[in-house]
């Protein structure tokens, strides 16, 4: 019999962005809230200058990331392959400890477009039948721009979002993104400062008729005090953002934006090294009674709770649902079941350009420093004639100038004198043109429980089945051609490129993106979504899953803004309706 | 509901069985007011040992005569003040008399508390009896060496120095100004740290009628507690350049555009002033602004001279050519947050240009901050805690001396040079433990981790 803790009103699994936001919202509603975090505690103190500025420790050895031993997924590229567990992190880097990925993210804070949220409706109207792949299973989110807009606005104030407004209540603003959805308020703070590459990209993109704007940033351009009384210092462009805690307290994170405020509340508590292994269900399987976790001493503990919030990383939320038998697991053959369905990702690609006579000073930069344009997203251009749906943010970003990760021409040796010579020759002369592309959902891109591999507690690992599909390969080719046109304007001395073109396969060993989304999609139809439009489990009404796992497919930008907004949206519904009348918030 | 609120309710229930409902509500109200006044008096700061129960005493307070341990002021009848009558309680607060008639050591600020009104003493008494949970805990006895262990001797000290009467509002002051004076001179006992002391360790003045020494700034265990005289007439720096609203903001949040709280005052903001009403904080600001500033010294610089000097330093740091060791160390270790203009970032990172600690005659506070770092308090309105890291582990005594010398002479600052011996002294005093992590000023009283 597991040890049992006193009951709480709500238990939150994972203390990253979603867990911290839920903590604020539910304690404000008067609930007694407990967060369980499987990693270590982390406070601003842990990021005090100059500790994070250590590329070997954080950039290469992944100090802030989950370890495969505790969180490996097994991976295969199609339904017929045998999946093998990760032995080393590569393609994606989920965060570990308090703050989660929100502590080590880069800090690009950007909204989807209104069309992205209703992609299926858009596709039905913009594409002739038969143009799109028939195994594609894209869906609407079930929530609209107008419903989420106030939550984007609030979350962006929490983060001190810095950038240039493009569309204020329908009025297009000079210098911003003319294709963004209408904002009810301008960006809280002005954009970050420009660098050599942003100016070059801006000029070339404009020459080609595009509409570049500064990357929307949660590395703040000015000192900021947010609605919770939390504070961020102005970014000093040290270049240690992605994979690092911020030594200048300038990057929005649960630590800088929420946690001190949350910890002041007497109805909030959290436990670290508390690894939740499953949600416990009542006998009828219709409600959760709490969660079971393994504490720091390896002891199993039952934590009773009236509400369970799964706010862990998207992959782990799906795994917890599967291991807890919440919702019907997805079966790719019969295309029935919902948990594990519609796993999606992000596709990247880019051109590395080298200019012998230009010093880019890459060491003086913020993670989000860069320019992008949104001229190629669903609805802003006609992709039907090219045979694909989706889009890409086209950008030149200069996220860091750390030496080990410096881009070198493909021809450069990987070690020894040749490597050092190439590093000396090329450091500071590199500029990248990139695409960050959408990834649709497909019948066979999915998550389920691995039949073979188990974790140290005997629980099955999550199995990921994923590969690049024709739609994304066509999209990549199209975007590559556009980026080549920009490179032609800029005329580098040397360049090389990498894109996921026809015939390419997903590679788990090299970094792609930590934008793993889907697997517990949200929606309005319980036969195709695991949670309803309020992020509530269709099957177990006191389980909510505010997470990237709710995306039915991925759009062409970074997910954090949407995850934050969805979490506030979910919390609002819990506060306004669910607490008064606990039960399903949507009828089947 | 927190423990105190539960106790307040329990106290209310007990009273209900004995008296009418309306007097229970009165008592409830009084307990609440008493709790607020106990915040204003910051009783918890001295009467709580590190890691100990609130108000259960045992904190060691260093004095020139030896260590004085605070007492248990919870209503425990054996080890606390549970058996004390209201008269005995009042005598302790105002006259420094224990219930058994013995004298308290004047580490207890009874010369200031003497000004507290009868009504407030009553509310405090009711709070400590009904709103605080009794804790059975016998703190360490204070045992000073002869002659300071002769508590009767304090009677003479009291006769000489502690003659203050209950606060009387002055007719020519507004109600708000009188309220500010009452809080500052009485429960706030600001003079305990900010008024210079005489040969017998007495505060040289207990209120503004006592002359220009009142709140004129004092050296507190080697840490400069700056002048709180914020009126006109000085060199234009310090509280003189703050508005009453900015003083209130500082006390409420621990920071404003001029400064971030550091040193002993951090705990005062965390436990006391950040919990006071905006009205009371405004009154305190107004009162401090009514006290004429310390007159400028003969060598004092003018605002124009300081501005010119600031621009010069900023230009030198930005050019980054031919840097002195201190300038280089500043760029490498400090400028990311405090910037080349020494002005920090509004309300987030404090300015060093014009900073009271950086310009103090005694550099120990500055050295302490460079070595051990600092942690602002988490306050109800500004919960953020952005710690300044300590640099003891990466800078030698010589380097800290160069850096501190630069900081004290950069921009418009005019503090004197610092040598490595001074740094070594502070380093030794700090000990190993505090050098790696800045101490959380909210400490045990603001529990942040683990199961509750």
PDB file of C-alpha atoms in Angstrom, chain A residues 343-503:
ATOM      1  CA  UNK A 343       1.500  13.740 -32.900  1.00  0.00           C
ATOM      2  CA  UNK A 344       3.239  16.520 -34.832  1.00  0.00           C
ATOM      3  CA  UNK A 345       6.515  18.388 -34.857  1.00  0.00           C
ATOM      4  CA  UNK A 346       8.260  21.230 -36.595  1.00  0.00           C
ATOM      5  CA  UNK A 347      10.339  21.220 -39.745  1.00  0.00           C
ATOM      6  CA  UNK A 348      13.440  23.333 -40.024  1.00  0.00           C
ATOM      7  CA  UNK A 349      15.913  24.113 -42.727  1.00  0.00           C
ATOM      8  CA  UNK A 350      18.334  26.793 -43.681  1.00  0.00           C
ATOM      9  CA  UNK A 351      21.185  28.233 -45.656  1.00  0.00           C
ATOM     10  CA  UNK A 352      24.466  28.927 -43.902  1.00  0.00           C
ATOM     11  CA  UNK A 353      26.199  31.892 -45.470  1.00  0.00           C
ATOM     12  CA  UNK A 354      29.790  33.001 -44.845  1.00  0.00           C
ATOM     13  CA  UNK A 355      30.984  36.540 -45.485  1.00  0.00           C
ATOM     14  CA  UNK A 356      34.751  36.982 -45.169  1.00  0.00           C
ATOM     15  CA  UNK A 357      34.589  40.755 -44.812  1.00  0.00           C
ATOM     16  CA  UNK A 358      31.672  41.098 -42.425  1.00  0.00           C
ATOM     17  CA  UNK A 359      31.959  40.822 -38.626  1.00  0.00           C
ATOM     18  CA  UNK A 360      28.607  39.757 -37.229  1.00  0.00           C
ATOM     19  CA  UNK A 361      29.742  39.848 -33.574  1.00  0.00           C
ATOM     20  CA  UNK A 362      27.506  36.872 -32.773  1.00  0.00           C
ATOM     21  CA  UNK A 363      28.512  36.977 -29.089  1.00  0.00           C
ATOM     22  CA  UNK A 364      26.484  40.154 -28.646  1.00  0.00           C
ATOM     23  CA  UNK A 365      22.974  38.899 -29.139  1.00  0.00           C
ATOM     24  CA  UNK A 366      19.772  37.745 -27.496  1.00  0.00           C
ATOM     25  CA  UNK A 367      18.244  34.332 -28.123  1.00  0.00           C
ATOM     26  CA  UNK A 368      15.365  35.869 -30.011  1.00  0.00           C
ATOM     27  CA  UNK A 369      17.458  38.401 -31.919  1.00  0.00           C
ATOM     28  CA  UNK A 370      16.462  38.283 -35.543  1.00  0.00           C
ATOM     29  CA  UNK A 371      14.076  39.286 -38.265  1.00  0.00           C
ATOM     30  CA  UNK A 372      11.340  37.163 -39.749  1.00  0.00           C
ATOM     31  CA  UNK A 373       8.560  37.477 -42.232  1.00  0.00           C
ATOM     32  CA  UNK A 374       5.208  35.790 -42.326  1.00  0.00           C
ATOM     33  CA  UNK A 375       4.419  36.123 -46.023  1.00  0.00           C
ATOM     34  CA  UNK A 376       4.275  32.327 -46.304  1.00  0.00           C
ATOM     35  CA  UNK A 377       1.719  31.077 -43.851  1.00  0.00           C
ATOM     36  CA  UNK A 378      -1.668  29.481 -44.535  1.00  0.00           C
ATOM     37  CA  UNK A 379      -3.898  32.030 -46.205  1.00  0.00           C
ATOM     38  CA  UNK A 380      -1.167  34.576 -46.977  1.00  0.00           C
ATOM     39  CA  UNK A 381      -0.042  32.804 -50.179  1.00  0.00           C
ATOM     40  CA  UNK A 382      -1.404  30.170 -52.524  1.00  0.00           C
ATOM     41  CA  UNK A 383       0.308  26.918 -51.578  1.00  0.00           C
ATOM     42  CA  UNK A 384      -2.366  24.778 -53.300  1.00  0.00           C
ATOM     43  CA  UNK A 385      -0.692  25.293 -56.652  1.00  0.00           C
ATOM     44  CA  UNK A 386       2.519  23.860 -55.144  1.00  0.00           C
ATOM     45  CA  UNK A 387       0.680  20.876 -53.731  1.00  0.00           C
ATOM     46  CA  UNK A 388       1.135  21.408 -50.023  1.00  0.00           C
ATOM     47  CA  UNK A 389      -0.577  23.015 -47.076  1.00  0.00           C
ATOM     48  CA  UNK A 390       1.154  24.884 -44.288  1.00  0.00           C
ATOM     49  CA  UNK A 391       3.729  27.595 -44.108  1.00  0.00           C
ATOM     50  CA  UNK A 392       7.007  28.725 -42.633  1.00  0.00           C
ATOM     51  CA  UNK A 393       8.405  31.637 -40.729  1.00  0.00           C
ATOM     52  CA  UNK A 394      11.331  32.800 -42.814  1.00  0.00           C
ATOM     53  CA  UNK A 395      13.991  34.366 -40.671  1.00  0.00           C
ATOM     54  CA  UNK A 396      17.551  35.247 -39.967  1.00  0.00           C
ATOM     55  CA  UNK A 397      18.199  34.729 -36.288  1.00  0.00           C
ATOM     56  CA  UNK A 398      21.415  35.048 -34.388  1.00  0.00           C
ATOM     57  CA  UNK A 399      20.607  33.226 -31.195  1.00  0.00           C
ATOM     58  CA  UNK A 400      24.080  32.726 -29.802  1.00  0.00           C
ATOM     59  CA  UNK A 401      27.788  33.131 -30.397  1.00  0.00           C
ATOM     60  CA  UNK A 402      29.032  30.238 -28.295  1.00  0.00           C
ATOM     61  CA  UNK A 403      32.167  28.718 -29.779  1.00  0.00           C
ATOM     62  CA  UNK A 404      31.480  24.968 -29.712  1.00  0.00           C
ATOM     63  CA  UNK A 405      28.221  25.315 -31.603  1.00  0.00           C
ATOM     64  CA  UNK A 406      29.617  27.708 -34.184  1.00  0.00           C
ATOM     65  CA  UNK A 407      28.418  26.866 -37.682  1.00  0.00           C
ATOM     66  CA  UNK A 408      31.225  25.857 -40.009  1.00  0.00           C
ATOM     67  CA  UNK A 409      31.089  25.058 -43.715  1.00  0.00           C
ATOM     68  CA  UNK A 410      30.243  21.400 -44.365  1.00  0.00           C
ATOM     69  CA  UNK A 411      33.687  20.936 -45.814  1.00  0.00           C
ATOM     70  CA  UNK A 412      35.412  21.857 -42.539  1.00  0.00           C
ATOM     71  CA  UNK A 413      37.079  18.994 -40.616  1.00  0.00           C
ATOM     72  CA  UNK A 414      35.309  17.982 -37.407  1.00  0.00           C
ATOM     73  CA  UNK A 415      38.409  17.884 -35.204  1.00  0.00           C
ATOM     74  CA  UNK A 416      42.099  18.704 -34.978  1.00  0.00           C
ATOM     75  CA  UNK A 417      44.040  21.502 -36.615  1.00  0.00           C
ATOM     76  CA  UNK A 418      41.746  21.682 -39.615  1.00  0.00           C
ATOM     77  CA  UNK A 419      38.769  22.232 -37.331  1.00  0.00           C
ATOM     78  CA  UNK A 420      40.561  24.938 -35.382  1.00  0.00           C
ATOM     79  CA  UNK A 421      41.637  26.697 -38.551  1.00  0.00           C
ATOM     80  CA  UNK A 422      38.108  26.594 -39.898  1.00  0.00           C
ATOM     81  CA  UNK A 423      36.754  27.906 -36.606  1.00  0.00           C
ATOM     82  CA  UNK A 424      39.253  30.778 -36.628  1.00  0.00           C
ATOM     83  CA  UNK A 425      38.457  31.574 -40.239  1.00  0.00           C
ATOM     84  CA  UNK A 426      34.682  31.439 -39.977  1.00  0.00           C
ATOM     85  CA  UNK A 427      33.793  32.520 -36.452  1.00  0.00           C
ATOM     86  CA  UNK A 428      31.879  35.750 -36.607  1.00  0.00           C
ATOM     87  CA  UNK A 429      31.469  35.643 -40.386  1.00  0.00           C
ATOM     88  CA  UNK A 430      28.421  33.412 -40.485  1.00  0.00           C
ATOM     89  CA  UNK A 431      24.827  34.408 -41.080  1.00  0.00           C
ATOM     90  CA  UNK A 432      21.928  32.031 -41.412  1.00  0.00           C
ATOM     91  CA  UNK A 433      18.726  32.148 -43.426  1.00  0.00           C
ATOM     92  CA  UNK A 434      16.167  29.836 -41.876  1.00  0.00           C
ATOM     93  CA  UNK A 435      12.706  28.458 -42.244  1.00  0.00           C
ATOM     94  CA  UNK A 436      10.631  27.226 -39.321  1.00  0.00           C
ATOM     95  CA  UNK A 437       7.834  25.240 -40.870  1.00  0.00           C
ATOM     96  CA  UNK A 438       4.501  23.769 -39.939  1.00  0.00           C
ATOM     97  CA  UNK A 439       4.030  20.013 -39.715  1.00  0.00           C
ATOM     98  CA  UNK A 440       0.652  18.476 -40.403  1.00  0.00           C
ATOM     99  CA  UNK A 441      -0.737  15.439 -38.626  1.00  0.00           C
ATOM    100  CA  UNK A 442      -0.945  12.050 -40.326  1.00  0.00           C
ATOM    101  CA  UNK A 443      -2.361   8.622 -39.752  1.00  0.00           C
ATOM    102  CA  UNK A 444       0.986   7.071 -38.855  1.00  0.00           C
ATOM    103  CA  UNK A 445       2.715   9.926 -36.999  1.00  0.00           C
ATOM    104  CA  UNK A 446       1.672   8.983 -33.505  1.00  0.00           C
ATOM    105  CA  UNK A 447       2.500   8.105 -29.902  1.00  0.00           C
ATOM    106  CA  UNK A 448       1.699   4.928 -27.989  1.00  0.00           C
ATOM    107  CA  UNK A 449       3.135   2.754 -25.230  1.00  0.00           C
ATOM    108  CA  UNK A 450       6.153   0.714 -26.198  1.00  0.00           C
ATOM    109  CA  UNK A 451       5.411  -3.015 -25.954  1.00  0.00           C
ATOM    110  CA  UNK A 452       8.993  -3.851 -24.986  1.00  0.00           C
ATOM    111  CA  UNK A 453      10.842  -1.086 -23.187  1.00  0.00           C
ATOM    112  CA  UNK A 454      10.085  -0.023 -19.628  1.00  0.00           C
ATOM    113  CA  UNK A 455      11.376   2.668 -17.277  1.00  0.00           C
ATOM    114  CA  UNK A 456      13.103   1.939 -13.913  1.00  0.00           C
ATOM    115  CA  UNK A 457       9.658   1.703 -12.260  1.00  0.00           C
ATOM    116  CA  UNK A 458       8.424  -0.899 -14.695  1.00  0.00           C
ATOM    117  CA  UNK A 459       6.160   1.500 -16.603  1.00  0.00           C
ATOM    118  CA  UNK A 460       6.190   1.235 -20.418  1.00  0.00           C
ATOM    119  CA  UNK A 461       8.125   3.932 -22.263  1.00  0.00           C
ATOM    120  CA  UNK A 462       6.395   6.168 -24.744  1.00  0.00           C
ATOM    121  CA  UNK A 463       6.872   5.096 -28.349  1.00  0.00           C
ATOM    122  CA  UNK A 464       7.086   7.772 -31.018  1.00  0.00           C
ATOM    123  CA  UNK A 465       6.356   6.931 -34.634  1.00  0.00           C
ATOM    124  CA  UNK A 466       7.357   9.828 -36.815  1.00  0.00           C
ATOM    125  CA  UNK A 467       8.793  10.652 -40.192  1.00  0.00           C
ATOM    126  CA  UNK A 468       8.754  13.552 -42.612  1.00  0.00           C
ATOM    127  CA  UNK A 469       5.896  13.337 -45.092  1.00  0.00           C
ATOM    128  CA  UNK A 470       5.622  14.463 -48.681  1.00  0.00           C
ATOM    129  CA  UNK A 471       3.659  17.595 -47.756  1.00  0.00           C
ATOM    130  CA  UNK A 472       6.460  18.905 -45.532  1.00  0.00           C
ATOM    131  CA  UNK A 473       9.107  17.926 -48.070  1.00  0.00           C
ATOM    132  CA  UNK A 474       7.313  19.925 -50.754  1.00  0.00           C
ATOM    133  CA  UNK A 475       6.921  22.795 -48.361  1.00  0.00           C
ATOM    134  CA  UNK A 476      10.649  22.649 -47.561  1.00  0.00           C
ATOM    135  CA  UNK A 477      11.570  22.731 -51.247  1.00  0.00           C
ATOM    136  CA  UNK A 478       9.360  25.733 -51.848  1.00  0.00           C
ATOM    137  CA  UNK A 479      10.777  27.626 -48.866  1.00  0.00           C
ATOM    138  CA  UNK A 480      14.336  26.679 -49.813  1.00  0.00           C
ATOM    139  CA  UNK A 481      13.845  28.260 -53.202  1.00  0.00           C
ATOM    140  CA  UNK A 482      12.622  31.481 -51.562  1.00  0.00           C
ATOM    141  CA  UNK A 483      15.580  31.521 -49.155  1.00  0.00           C
ATOM    142  CA  UNK A 484      17.972  30.969 -52.060  1.00  0.00           C
ATOM    143  CA  UNK A 485      16.537  34.086 -53.659  1.00  0.00           C
ATOM    144  CA  UNK A 486      17.391  36.039 -50.513  1.00  0.00           C
ATOM    145  CA  UNK A 487      20.887  34.556 -50.498  1.00  0.00           C
ATOM    146  CA  UNK A 488      21.272  35.682 -54.124  1.00  0.00           C
ATOM    147  CA  UNK A 489      20.600  39.235 -53.019  1.00  0.00           C
ATOM    148  CA  UNK A 490      23.061  39.017 -50.123  1.00  0.00           C
ATOM    149  CA  UNK A 491      25.854  37.350 -52.160  1.00  0.00           C
ATOM    150  CA  UNK A 492      27.864  35.481 -49.509  1.00  0.00           C
ATOM    151  CA  UNK A 493      31.402  34.293 -50.220  1.00  0.00           C
ATOM    152  CA  UNK A 494      30.408  30.707 -49.430  1.00  0.00           C
ATOM    153  CA  UNK A 495      27.237  28.940 -48.485  1.00  0.00           C
ATOM    154  CA  UNK A 496      25.752  25.550 -47.878  1.00  0.00           C
ATOM    155  CA  UNK A 497      22.289  24.394 -46.997  1.00  0.00           C
ATOM    156  CA  UNK A 498      20.223  21.740 -45.305  1.00  0.00           C
ATOM    157  CA  UNK A 499      16.517  21.025 -45.849  1.00  0.00           C
ATOM    158  CA  UNK A 500      14.161  18.071 -45.421  1.00  0.00           C
ATOM    159  CA  UNK A 501      13.574  17.413 -49.101  1.00  0.00           C
ATOM    160  CA  UNK A 502      12.059  14.419 -50.915  1.00  0.00           C
ATOM    161  CA  UNK A 503      13.446  11.166 -49.544  1.00  0.00           C
TER     162      UNK A 503
END
